[in-house]
Structures are given as structure tokens and as C-alpha cells.
Short mmCIF file of C-alpha atoms in Angstrom, two decimals:
data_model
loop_
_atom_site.label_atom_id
_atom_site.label_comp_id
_atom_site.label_asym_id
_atom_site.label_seq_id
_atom_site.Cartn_x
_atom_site.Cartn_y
_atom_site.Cartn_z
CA UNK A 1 -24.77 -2.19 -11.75
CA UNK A 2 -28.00 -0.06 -11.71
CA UNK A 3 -27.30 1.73 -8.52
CA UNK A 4 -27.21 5.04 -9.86
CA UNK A 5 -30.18 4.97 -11.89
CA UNK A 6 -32.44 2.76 -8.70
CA UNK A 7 -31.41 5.73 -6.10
CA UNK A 8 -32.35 8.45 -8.69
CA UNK A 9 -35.46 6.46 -9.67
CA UNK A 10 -36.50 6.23 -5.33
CA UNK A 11 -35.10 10.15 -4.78
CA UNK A 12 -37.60 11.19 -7.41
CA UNK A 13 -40.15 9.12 -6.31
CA UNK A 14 -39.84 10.07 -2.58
CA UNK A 15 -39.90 13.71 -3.53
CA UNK A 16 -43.47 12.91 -4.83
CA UNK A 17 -42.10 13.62 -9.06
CA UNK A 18 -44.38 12.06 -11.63
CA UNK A 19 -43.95 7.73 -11.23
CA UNK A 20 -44.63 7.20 -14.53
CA UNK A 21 -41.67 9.59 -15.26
CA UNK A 22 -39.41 8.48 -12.88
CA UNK A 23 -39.36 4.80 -14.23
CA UNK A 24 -39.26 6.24 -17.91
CA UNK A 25 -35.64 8.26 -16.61
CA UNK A 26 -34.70 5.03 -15.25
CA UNK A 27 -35.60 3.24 -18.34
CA UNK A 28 -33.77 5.55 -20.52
CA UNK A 29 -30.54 6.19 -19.16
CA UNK A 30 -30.05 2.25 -18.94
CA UNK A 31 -31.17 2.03 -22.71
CA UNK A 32 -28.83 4.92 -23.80
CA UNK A 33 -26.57 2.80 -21.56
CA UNK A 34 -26.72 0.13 -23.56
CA UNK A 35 -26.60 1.56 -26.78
CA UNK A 36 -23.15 3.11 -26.48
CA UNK A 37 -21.74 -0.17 -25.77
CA UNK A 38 -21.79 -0.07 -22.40
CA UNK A 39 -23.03 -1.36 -18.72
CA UNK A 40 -25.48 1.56 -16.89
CA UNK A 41 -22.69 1.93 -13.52
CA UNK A 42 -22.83 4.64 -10.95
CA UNK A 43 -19.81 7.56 -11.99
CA UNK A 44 -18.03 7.05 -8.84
CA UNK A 45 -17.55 2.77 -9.47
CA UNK A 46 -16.27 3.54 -12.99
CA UNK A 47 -13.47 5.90 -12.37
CA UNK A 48 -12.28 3.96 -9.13
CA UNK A 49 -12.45 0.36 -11.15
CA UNK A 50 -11.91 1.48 -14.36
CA UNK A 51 -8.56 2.53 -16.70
CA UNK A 52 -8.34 5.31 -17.66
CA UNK A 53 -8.96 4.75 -21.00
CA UNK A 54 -12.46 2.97 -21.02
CA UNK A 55 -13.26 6.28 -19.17
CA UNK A 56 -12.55 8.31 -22.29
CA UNK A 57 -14.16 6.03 -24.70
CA UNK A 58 -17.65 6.48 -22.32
CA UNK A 59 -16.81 10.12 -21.96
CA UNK A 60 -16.10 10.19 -26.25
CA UNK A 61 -19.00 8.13 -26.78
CA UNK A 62 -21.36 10.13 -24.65
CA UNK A 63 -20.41 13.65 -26.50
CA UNK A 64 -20.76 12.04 -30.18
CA UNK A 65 -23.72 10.54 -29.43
CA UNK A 66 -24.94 14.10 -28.19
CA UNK A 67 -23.46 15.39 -30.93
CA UNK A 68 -25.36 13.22 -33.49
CA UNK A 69 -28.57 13.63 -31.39
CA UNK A 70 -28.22 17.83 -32.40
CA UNK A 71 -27.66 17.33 -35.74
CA UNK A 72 -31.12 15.50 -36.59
#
């Protein structure tokens, strides 16, 4: 389920980025993740296993969360 976030976690480790910083990314994207609701999956599984529907409510809950974020 964390396929997307491992292989950008090793690219930016390979390409010699910050560790520390890497792992934080990693960390974060499966928190924010999380805290919409939903499982951290790479884009590709989700739109070939999922309806339609779920896709909108992680594309909706994405932007309102962003939207929320800009307000503050």
C-alpha cells in the first residue's frame, strides 16, 4: 500500500537528497494520508481498482484540505 511513497523515499535517497528529509516526505504524505480518511496507495492502483467515485471523494478531499491549509 506504501509503494508510492517507499520508491520516492529510495529515488531521493539514491540521488544523494537529505535522509533525514526523505523519511520526513515519506512520513508525511502517509500521515496526510491518513488524515483524509484514507489508505497512502500509489495513483496508478487507485484509478485501475477503484470506482469512480471514491476517486472524487480523494480528489475533493485533497483540494479542501488544501484549501483549508491557505486559509490559516
Amino acid at each position: 500500500m506504501y509503494k508510492a511513497a517507499d520508491n520516492a523515499l529510495w529515488a531521493s535517497l539514491m540521488i544523494g537528497d537529505n535522509p533525514q528529509a526523505a523519511r520526513m516526505r515519506y512520513k508525511l504524505a502517509i500521515k496526510r494520508a491518513e488524515s483524509l480518511g484514507f489508505v497512502y496507495r500509489p495513483l496508478a492502483e487507485i484509478l485501475t481498482a477503484e470506482p469512480l467515485e471514491t476517486i472524487l471523494q480523494r480528489v475533493e478531499s485533497t483540494i479542501g484540505a488544501q484549501l483549508c491549509a491557505s486559509k490559516t
